[in-house]
CSV table of C-alpha atoms in Angstrom, one decimal:
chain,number,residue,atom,x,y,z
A,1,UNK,CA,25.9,-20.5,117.8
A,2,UNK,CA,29.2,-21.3,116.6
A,3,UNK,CA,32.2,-18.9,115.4
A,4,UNK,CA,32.7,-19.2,111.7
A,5,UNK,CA,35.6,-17.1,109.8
A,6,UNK,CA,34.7,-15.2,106.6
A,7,UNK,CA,36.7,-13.8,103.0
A,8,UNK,CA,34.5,-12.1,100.9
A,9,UNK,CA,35.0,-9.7,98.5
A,10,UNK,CA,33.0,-5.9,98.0
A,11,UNK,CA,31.7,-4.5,94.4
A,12,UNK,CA,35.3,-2.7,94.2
A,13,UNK,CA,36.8,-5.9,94.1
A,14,UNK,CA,38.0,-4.9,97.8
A,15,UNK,CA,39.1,-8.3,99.9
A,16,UNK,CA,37.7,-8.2,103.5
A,17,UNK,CA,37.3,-10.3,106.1
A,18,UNK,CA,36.5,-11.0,109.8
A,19,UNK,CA,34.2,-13.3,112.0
A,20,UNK,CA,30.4,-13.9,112.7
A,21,UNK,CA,28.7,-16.3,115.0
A,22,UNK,CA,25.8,-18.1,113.9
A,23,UNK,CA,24.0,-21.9,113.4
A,24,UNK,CA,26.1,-22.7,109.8
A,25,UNK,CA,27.6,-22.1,106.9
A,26,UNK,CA,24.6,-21.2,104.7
A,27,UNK,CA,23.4,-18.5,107.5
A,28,UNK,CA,26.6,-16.4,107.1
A,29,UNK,CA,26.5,-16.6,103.8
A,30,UNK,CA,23.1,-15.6,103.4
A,31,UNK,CA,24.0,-12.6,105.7
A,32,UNK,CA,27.2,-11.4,103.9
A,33,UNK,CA,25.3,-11.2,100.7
A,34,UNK,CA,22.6,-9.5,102.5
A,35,UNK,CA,25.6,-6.7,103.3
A,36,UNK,CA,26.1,-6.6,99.8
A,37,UNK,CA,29.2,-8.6,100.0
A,38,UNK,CA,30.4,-12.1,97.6
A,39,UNK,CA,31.6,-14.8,99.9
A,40,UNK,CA,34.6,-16.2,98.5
A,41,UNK,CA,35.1,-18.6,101.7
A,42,UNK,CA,33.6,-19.2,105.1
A,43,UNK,CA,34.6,-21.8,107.7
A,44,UNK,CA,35.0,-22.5,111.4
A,45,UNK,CA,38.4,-21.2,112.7
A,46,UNK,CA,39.8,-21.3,116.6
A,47,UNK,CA,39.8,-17.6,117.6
A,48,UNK,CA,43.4,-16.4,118.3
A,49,UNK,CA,44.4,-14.9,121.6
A,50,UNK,CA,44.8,-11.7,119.9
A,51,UNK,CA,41.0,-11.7,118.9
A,52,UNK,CA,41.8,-12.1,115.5
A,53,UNK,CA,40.5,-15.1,113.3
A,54,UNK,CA,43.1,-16.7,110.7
A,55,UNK,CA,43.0,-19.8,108.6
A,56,UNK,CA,44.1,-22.5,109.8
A,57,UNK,CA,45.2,-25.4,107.3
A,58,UNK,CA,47.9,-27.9,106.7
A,59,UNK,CA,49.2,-28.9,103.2
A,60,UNK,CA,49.0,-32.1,102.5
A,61,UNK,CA,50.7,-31.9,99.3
A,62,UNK,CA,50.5,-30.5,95.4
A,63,UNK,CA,47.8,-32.4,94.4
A,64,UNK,CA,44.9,-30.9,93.3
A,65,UNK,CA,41.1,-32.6,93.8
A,66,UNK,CA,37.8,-32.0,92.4
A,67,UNK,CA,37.0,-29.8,96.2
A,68,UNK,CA,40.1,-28.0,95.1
A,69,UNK,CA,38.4,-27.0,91.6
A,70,UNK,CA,35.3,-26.4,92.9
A,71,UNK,CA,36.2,-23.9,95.6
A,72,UNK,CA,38.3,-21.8,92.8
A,73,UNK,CA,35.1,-22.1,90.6
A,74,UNK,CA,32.9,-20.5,93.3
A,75,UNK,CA,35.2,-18.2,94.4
A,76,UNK,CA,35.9,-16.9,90.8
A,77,UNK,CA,31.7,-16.7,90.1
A,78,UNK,CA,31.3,-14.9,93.2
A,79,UNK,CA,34.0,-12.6,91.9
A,80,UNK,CA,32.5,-12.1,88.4
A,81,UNK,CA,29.4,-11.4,90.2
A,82,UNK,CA,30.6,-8.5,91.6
A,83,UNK,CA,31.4,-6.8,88.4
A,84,UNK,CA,35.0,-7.2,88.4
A,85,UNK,CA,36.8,-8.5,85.0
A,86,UNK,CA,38.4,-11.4,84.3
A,87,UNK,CA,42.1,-10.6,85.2
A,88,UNK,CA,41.6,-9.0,88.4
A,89,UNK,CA,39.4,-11.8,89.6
A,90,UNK,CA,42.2,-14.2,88.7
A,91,UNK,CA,45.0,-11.6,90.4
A,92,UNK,CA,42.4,-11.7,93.7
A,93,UNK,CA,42.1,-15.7,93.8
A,94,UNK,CA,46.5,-16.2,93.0
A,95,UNK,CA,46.4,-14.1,96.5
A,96,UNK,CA,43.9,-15.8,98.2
A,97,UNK,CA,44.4,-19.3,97.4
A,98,UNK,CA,46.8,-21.5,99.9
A,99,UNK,CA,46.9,-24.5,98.4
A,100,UNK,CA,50.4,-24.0,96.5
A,101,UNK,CA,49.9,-26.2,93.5
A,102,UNK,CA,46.1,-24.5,92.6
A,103,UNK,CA,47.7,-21.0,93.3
A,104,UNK,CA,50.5,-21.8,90.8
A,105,UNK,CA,47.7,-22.9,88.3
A,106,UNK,CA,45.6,-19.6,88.9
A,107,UNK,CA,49.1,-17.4,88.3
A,108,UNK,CA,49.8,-19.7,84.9
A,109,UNK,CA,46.4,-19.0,83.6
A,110,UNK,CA,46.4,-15.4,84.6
A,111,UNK,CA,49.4,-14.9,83.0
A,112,UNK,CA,48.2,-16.4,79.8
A,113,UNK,CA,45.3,-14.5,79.6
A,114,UNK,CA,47.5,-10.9,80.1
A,115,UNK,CA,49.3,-12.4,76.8
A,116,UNK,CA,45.9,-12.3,74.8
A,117,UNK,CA,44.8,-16.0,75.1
A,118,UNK,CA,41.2,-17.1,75.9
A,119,UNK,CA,40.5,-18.6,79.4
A,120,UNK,CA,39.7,-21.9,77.5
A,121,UNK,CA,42.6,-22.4,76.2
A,122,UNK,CA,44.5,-21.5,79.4
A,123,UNK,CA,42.2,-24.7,81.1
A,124,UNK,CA,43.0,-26.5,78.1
A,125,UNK,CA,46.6,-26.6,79.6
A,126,UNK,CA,45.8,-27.8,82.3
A,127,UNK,CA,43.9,-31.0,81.5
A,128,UNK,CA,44.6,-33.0,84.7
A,129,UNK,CA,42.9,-29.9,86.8
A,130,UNK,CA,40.3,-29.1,84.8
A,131,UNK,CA,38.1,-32.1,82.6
A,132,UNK,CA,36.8,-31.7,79.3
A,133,UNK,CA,33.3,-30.8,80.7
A,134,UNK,CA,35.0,-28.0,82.1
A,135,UNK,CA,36.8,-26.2,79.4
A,136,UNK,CA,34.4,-26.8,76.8
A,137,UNK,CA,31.3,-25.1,79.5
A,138,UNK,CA,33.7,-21.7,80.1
A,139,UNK,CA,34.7,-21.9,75.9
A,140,UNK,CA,30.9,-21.8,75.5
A,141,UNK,CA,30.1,-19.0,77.5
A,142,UNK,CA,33.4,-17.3,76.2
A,143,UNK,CA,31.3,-17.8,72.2
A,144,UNK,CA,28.1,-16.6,73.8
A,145,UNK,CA,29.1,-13.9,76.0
A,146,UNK,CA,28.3,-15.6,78.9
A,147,UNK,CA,30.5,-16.9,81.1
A,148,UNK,CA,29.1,-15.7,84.5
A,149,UNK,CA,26.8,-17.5,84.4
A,150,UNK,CA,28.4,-20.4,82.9
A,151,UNK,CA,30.9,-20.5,85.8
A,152,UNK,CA,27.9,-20.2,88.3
A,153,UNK,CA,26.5,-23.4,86.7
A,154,UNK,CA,30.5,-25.3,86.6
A,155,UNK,CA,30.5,-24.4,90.6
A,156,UNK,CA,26.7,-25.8,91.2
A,157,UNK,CA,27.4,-28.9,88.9
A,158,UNK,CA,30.8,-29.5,90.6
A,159,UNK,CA,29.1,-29.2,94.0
A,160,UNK,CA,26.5,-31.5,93.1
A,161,UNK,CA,29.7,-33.9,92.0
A,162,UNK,CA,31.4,-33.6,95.3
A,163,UNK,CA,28.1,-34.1,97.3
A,164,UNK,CA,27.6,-37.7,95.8
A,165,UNK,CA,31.6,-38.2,96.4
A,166,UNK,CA,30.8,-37.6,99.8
A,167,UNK,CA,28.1,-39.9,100.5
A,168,UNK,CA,29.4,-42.7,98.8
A,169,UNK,CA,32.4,-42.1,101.1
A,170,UNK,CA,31.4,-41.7,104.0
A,171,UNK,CA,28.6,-44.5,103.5
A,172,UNK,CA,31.6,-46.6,102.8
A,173,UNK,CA,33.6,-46.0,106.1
A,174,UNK,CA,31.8,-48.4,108.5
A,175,UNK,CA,32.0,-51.2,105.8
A,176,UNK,CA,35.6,-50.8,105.7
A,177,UNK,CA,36.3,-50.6,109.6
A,178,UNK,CA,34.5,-53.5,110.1
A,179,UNK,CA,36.4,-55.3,107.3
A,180,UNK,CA,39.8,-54.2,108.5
A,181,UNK,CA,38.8,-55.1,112.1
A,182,UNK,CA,37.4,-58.4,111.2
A,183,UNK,CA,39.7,-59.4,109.0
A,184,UNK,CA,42.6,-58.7,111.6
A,185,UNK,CA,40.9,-60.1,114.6
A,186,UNK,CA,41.0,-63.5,112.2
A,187,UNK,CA,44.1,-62.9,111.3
A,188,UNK,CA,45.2,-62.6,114.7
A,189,UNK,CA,43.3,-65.9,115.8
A,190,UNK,CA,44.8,-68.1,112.8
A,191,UNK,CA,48.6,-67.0,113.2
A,192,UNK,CA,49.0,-66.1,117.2
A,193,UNK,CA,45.9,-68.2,119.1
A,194,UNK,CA,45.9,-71.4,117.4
A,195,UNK,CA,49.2,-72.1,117.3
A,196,UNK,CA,49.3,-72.1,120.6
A,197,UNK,CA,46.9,-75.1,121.3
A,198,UNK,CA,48.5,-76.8,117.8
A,199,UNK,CA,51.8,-77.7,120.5
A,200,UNK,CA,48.8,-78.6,123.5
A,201,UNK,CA,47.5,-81.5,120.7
A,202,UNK,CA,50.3,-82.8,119.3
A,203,UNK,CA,51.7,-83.5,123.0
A,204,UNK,CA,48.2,-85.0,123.9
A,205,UNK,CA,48.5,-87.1,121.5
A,206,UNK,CA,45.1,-87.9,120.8
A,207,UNK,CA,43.0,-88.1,116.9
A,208,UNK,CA,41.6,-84.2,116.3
A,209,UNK,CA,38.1,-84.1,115.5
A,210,UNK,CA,37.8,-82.7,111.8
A,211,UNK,CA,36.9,-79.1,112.1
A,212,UNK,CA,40.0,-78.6,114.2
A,213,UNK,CA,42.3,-80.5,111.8
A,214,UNK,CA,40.8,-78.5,109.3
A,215,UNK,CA,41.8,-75.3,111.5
A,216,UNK,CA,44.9,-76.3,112.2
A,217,UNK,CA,45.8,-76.9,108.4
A,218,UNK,CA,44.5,-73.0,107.6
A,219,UNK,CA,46.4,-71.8,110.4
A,220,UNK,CA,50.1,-73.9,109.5
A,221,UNK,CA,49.7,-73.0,105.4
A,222,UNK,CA,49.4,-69.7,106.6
A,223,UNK,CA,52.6,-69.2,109.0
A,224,UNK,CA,54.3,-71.4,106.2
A,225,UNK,CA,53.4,-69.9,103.4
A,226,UNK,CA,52.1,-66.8,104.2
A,227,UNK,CA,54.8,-65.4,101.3
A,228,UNK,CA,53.3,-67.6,98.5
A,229,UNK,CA,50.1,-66.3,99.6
A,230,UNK,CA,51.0,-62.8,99.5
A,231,UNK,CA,52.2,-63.3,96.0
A,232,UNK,CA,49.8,-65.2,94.4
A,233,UNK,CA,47.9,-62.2,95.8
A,234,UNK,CA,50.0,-59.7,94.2
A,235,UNK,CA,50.7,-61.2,90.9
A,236,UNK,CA,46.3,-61.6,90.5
A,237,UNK,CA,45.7,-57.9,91.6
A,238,UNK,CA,48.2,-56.5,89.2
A,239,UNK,CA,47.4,-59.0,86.5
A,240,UNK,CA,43.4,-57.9,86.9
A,241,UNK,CA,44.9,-54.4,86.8
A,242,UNK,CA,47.0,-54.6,83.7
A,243,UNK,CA,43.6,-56.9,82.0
A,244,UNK,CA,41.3,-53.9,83.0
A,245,UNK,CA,43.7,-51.4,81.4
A,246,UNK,CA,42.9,-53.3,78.1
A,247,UNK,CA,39.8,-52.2,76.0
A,248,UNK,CA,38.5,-55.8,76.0
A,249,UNK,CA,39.2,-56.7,79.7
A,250,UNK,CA,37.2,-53.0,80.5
A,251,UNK,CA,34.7,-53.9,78.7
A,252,UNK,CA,34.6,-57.1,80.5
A,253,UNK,CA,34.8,-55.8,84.1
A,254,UNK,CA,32.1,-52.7,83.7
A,255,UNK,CA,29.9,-55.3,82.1
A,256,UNK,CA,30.7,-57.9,85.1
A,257,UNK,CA,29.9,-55.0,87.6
A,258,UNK,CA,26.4,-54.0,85.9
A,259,UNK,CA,25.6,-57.5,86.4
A,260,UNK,CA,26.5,-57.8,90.1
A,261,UNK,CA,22.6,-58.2,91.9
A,262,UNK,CA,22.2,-54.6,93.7
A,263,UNK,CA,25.4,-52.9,93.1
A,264,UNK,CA,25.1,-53.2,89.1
A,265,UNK,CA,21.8,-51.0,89.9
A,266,UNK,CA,23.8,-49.0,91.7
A,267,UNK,CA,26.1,-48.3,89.6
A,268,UNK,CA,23.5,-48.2,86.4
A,269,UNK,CA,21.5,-45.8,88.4
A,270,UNK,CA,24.9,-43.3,89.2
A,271,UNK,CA,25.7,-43.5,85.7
A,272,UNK,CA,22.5,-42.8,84.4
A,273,UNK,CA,22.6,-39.4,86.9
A,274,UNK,CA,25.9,-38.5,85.6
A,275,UNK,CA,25.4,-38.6,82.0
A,276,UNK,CA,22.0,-36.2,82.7
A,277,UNK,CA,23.3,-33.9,84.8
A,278,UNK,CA,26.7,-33.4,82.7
A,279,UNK,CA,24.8,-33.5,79.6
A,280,UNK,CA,22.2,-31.3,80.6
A,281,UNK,CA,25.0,-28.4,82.0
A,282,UNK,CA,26.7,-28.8,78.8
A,283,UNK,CA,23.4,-28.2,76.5
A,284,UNK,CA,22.3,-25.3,79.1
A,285,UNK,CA,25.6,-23.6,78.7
A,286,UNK,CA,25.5,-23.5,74.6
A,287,UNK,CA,27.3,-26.7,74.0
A,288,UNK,CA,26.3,-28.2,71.1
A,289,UNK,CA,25.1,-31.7,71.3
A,290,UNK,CA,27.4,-33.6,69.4
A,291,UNK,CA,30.2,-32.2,71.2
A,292,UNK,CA,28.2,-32.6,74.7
A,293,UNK,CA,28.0,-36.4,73.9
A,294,UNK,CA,31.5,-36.9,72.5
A,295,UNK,CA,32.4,-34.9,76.5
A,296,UNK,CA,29.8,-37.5,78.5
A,297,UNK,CA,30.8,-40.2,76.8
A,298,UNK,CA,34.8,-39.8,77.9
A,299,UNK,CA,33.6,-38.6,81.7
A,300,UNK,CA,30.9,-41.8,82.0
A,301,UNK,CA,33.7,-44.3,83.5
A,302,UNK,CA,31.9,-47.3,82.5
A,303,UNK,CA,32.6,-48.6,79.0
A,304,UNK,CA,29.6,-50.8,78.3
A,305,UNK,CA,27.5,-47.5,79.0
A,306,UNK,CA,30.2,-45.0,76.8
A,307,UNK,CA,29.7,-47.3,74.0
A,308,UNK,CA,25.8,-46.8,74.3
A,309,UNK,CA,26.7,-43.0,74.7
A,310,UNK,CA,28.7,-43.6,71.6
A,311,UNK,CA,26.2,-45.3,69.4
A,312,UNK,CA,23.4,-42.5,70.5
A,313,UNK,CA,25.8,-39.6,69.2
A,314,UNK,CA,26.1,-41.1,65.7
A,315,UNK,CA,22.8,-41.7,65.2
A,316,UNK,CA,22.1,-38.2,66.5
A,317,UNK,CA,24.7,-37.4,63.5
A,318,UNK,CA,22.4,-38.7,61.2
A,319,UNK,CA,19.7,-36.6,61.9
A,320,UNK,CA,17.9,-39.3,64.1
A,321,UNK,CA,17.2,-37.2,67.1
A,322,UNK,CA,18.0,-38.1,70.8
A,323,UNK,CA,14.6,-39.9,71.3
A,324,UNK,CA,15.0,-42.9,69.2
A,325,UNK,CA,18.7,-43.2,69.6
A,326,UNK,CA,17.9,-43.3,73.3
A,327,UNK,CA,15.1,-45.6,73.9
A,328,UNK,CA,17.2,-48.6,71.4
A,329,UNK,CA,20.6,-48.0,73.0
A,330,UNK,CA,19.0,-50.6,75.9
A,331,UNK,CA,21.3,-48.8,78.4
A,332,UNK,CA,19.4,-46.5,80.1
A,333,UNK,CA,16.1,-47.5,82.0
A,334,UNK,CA,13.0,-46.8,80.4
A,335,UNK,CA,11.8,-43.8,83.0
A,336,UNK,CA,15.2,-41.9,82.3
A,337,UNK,CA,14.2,-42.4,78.3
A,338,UNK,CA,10.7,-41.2,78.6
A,339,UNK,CA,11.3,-38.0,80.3
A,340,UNK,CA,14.3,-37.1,78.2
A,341,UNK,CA,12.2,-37.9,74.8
A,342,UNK,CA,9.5,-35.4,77.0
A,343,UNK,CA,12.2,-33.0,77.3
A,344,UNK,CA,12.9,-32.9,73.4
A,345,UNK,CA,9.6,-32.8,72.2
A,346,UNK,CA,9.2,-29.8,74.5
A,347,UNK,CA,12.4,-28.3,73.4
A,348,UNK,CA,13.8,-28.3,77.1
A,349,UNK,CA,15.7,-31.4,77.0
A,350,UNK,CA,18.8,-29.3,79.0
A,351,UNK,CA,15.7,-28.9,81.9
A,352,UNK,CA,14.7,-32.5,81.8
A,353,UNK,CA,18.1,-33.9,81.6
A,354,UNK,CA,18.6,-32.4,84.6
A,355,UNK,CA,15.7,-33.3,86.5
A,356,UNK,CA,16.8,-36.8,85.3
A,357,UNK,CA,20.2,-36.5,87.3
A,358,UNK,CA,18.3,-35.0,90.6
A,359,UNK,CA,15.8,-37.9,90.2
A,360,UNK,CA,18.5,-40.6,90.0
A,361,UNK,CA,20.8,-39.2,92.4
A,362,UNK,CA,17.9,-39.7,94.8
A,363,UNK,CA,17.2,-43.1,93.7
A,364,UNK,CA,21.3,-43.3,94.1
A,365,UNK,CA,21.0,-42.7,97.7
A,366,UNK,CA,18.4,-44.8,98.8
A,367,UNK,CA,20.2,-47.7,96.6
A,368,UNK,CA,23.6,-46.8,98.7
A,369,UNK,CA,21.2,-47.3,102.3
A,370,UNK,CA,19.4,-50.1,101.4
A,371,UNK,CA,22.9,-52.1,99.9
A,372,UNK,CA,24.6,-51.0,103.3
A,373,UNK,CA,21.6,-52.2,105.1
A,374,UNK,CA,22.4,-55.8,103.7
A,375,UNK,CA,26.2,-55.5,103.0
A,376,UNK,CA,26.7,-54.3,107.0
A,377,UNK,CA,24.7,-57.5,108.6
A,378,UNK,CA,25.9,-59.6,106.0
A,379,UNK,CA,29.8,-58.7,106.5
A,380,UNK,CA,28.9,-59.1,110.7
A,381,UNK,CA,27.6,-63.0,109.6
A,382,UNK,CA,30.4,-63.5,107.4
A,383,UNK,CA,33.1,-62.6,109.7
A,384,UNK,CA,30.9,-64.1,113.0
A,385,UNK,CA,30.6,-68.0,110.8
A,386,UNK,CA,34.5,-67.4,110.6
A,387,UNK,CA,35.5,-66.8,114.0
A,388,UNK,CA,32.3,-69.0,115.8
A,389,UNK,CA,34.3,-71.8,113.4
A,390,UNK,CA,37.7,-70.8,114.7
A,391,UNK,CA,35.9,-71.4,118.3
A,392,UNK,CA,34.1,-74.5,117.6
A,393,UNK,CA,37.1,-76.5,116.0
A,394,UNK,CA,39.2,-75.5,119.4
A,395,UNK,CA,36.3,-76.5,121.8
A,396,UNK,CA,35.8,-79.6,119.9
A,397,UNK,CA,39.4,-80.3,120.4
A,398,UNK,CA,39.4,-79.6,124.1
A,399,UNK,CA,36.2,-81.6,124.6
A,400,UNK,CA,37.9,-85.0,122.9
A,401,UNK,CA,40.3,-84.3,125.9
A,402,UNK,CA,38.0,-86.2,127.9
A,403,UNK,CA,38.4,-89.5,125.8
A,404,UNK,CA,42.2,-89.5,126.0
A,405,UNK,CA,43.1,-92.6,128.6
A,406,UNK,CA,44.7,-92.1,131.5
């Protein structure tokens, strides 16, 4: 059992909050809305001496991130939920919010819609907060007379966003320890180690074997030039940067990374999930469709696939359907077309789209395990040929000792 602080809100609209003990998040949850209460945020807190429970957090600056966007969706569906309008819910979350740049967002918004302006265009405003596929989903539901519901789809589809996030980053942590610790334990070897048996040879006098001459060249360019290096470095990082920036170097580079063997499946399968799942919110919340694909196609960050997105939205402007346009785009892999051409003929294409994303963010994860499980080994050889050389060149060095005449 663990301690886990609670805000939630009552049918008045009433903010109350307080402490329960039990196995996670989800269980509290559960049990607030059993009590007839909206759970607008629950988390583990260190109880105060005074028996009270407050939140604890630390700004780390304005910035706002997608888990930023996400909690105010949740919290403002969960508010909706309860019956309140629009305005008070926004009044409630400019309160509750601590993060100072999101609250400041909340209070422009709010303040807009007390002038007469639509919610949409209040997100509209903010464009770096709140994406396309955001404002268009809440102007939809504003049309339809919807937008409950709407927002409870924007939180699940953000939370579905974040999850992936999530698992990409953390399955990416013990890659990048191990590089940074490699790479500095080689670092160390070739500009503090060797050096020190470079003086030991050249006193000895004696030929080097190859390998160690070899070593010892690395190891001098390094301590000699290591500012040329550093620059060349520079100059080819920003120059790839500035090339990529260009419509025909991004083309280029997304095409070069669909190629790559495992990760361009990777990253073919995580687009694939994307485009489904956002297309498949946006249809489900009233979009229409050639709006919804002009939306994926600017969200999809990879430009080989955006131009296929492209190319199926004009021929859907012909009258061609989705089917067609889908299965001779040649982007998308041929189990992703078959159930979205299902999903049309059975005039639940929103329904299969999104079965589409679930099925490929599965097959996203289990691409992510099995290109650790042979990136992780791999990286261990690469860096363990590296430093069993550095050995082996020294050794060999010390060994020829032995033929020097005395």
């Amino acid at each position: 059992m663990e301690t886990y602080y609670y805000h939630a809100s009552d049918r008045t609209g009433k903010i109350v909050s307080g402490t329960m003990e039990d196995n996670n998040e989800r269980a509290i949850i559960d049990r607030l809305q059993d009590m007839g209460l909206y759970p607008m945020r629950v988390s583990k807190q260190a109880v105060e001496e005074s028996g009270l429970v407050k939140p604890i957090r630390i700004s780390l600056g304005r910035k706002i991130r997608l888990k930023d966007v996400m909690t105010f969706t949740q919290q403002l569906g969960a508010l909706l939920e309860a019956g309140l309008p629009l305005d008070r819910s926004l009044s409630i979350l400019s309160d509750v919010t601590e993060k100072s740049g999101m609250k400041e967002i909340i209070r422009d918004i709010l303040l807009d819609i007390q002038k007469g302006n639509t919610i949409s265009d209040s997100l509209a405003r903010h464009q770096k907060v709140f994406p396309p596929i955001y404002t268009n989903m809440v102007k939809a539901g504003e049309a339809g007379g919807v937008l409950e519901p709407v927002i409870a789809r924007l939180a699940e589809y953000l939370e579905n966003s974040q999850r992936i996030m999530e698992e990409v980053r953390s399955a990416l942590i013990y890659p990048a320890i191990l590089t940074f610790v490699g790479g500095g334990a080689v670092a160390f070897l070739l500009t503090f180690v060797v050096p020190k048996f470079t003086q030991i040879f050249k006193e000895m006098g004696q030929n080097l074997p190859v390998p160690t001459v070899i070593l010892l060249s690395i190891s001098n360019g390094l301590r000699g030039y290591w500012w040329l290096f550093s620059g060349i470095i520079v100059i080819v990082f920003f120059g790839l940067k500035n090339f990529i920036k260009s419509e025909v170097g991004r083309s280029w580079w997304d095409a070069s990374l669909l190629r790559i063997p495992l990760f361009g499946d990777l990253l073919q399968k995580t687009a694939v999930s994307s485009f489904a799942r956002t297309l498949g919110t946006l249809l489900n919340s009233g979009v229409p469709i050639l709006q919804a694909l002009n939306i994926v196609k600017e969200s999809i960050g990879n430009n080989v696939i955006a131009k296929g997105v492209s190319t199926i939205r004009e021929d859907v402007k012909r009258g061609k359907g989705i089917a067609k346009p889908l299965r001779d785009s040649g982007v998308f892999p041929p189990l992703a077309v078959h159930m979205m051409v299902v999903g049309e003929e059975t005039g639940k294409l929103d329904e299969m789209l999104i079965k589409v994303a679930d099925r490929y963010d599965s097959e996203t994860r289990i691409a992510i395990k099995r290109l650790l499980s042979l990136l992780e080994p791999g990286m261990i050889l690469f860096m363990g040929l590296i430093i069993g050389f550095i050995i082996v060149a020294i050794l060999l060095a010390i060994f020829s000792v032995n033929e020097i005449p005395f």
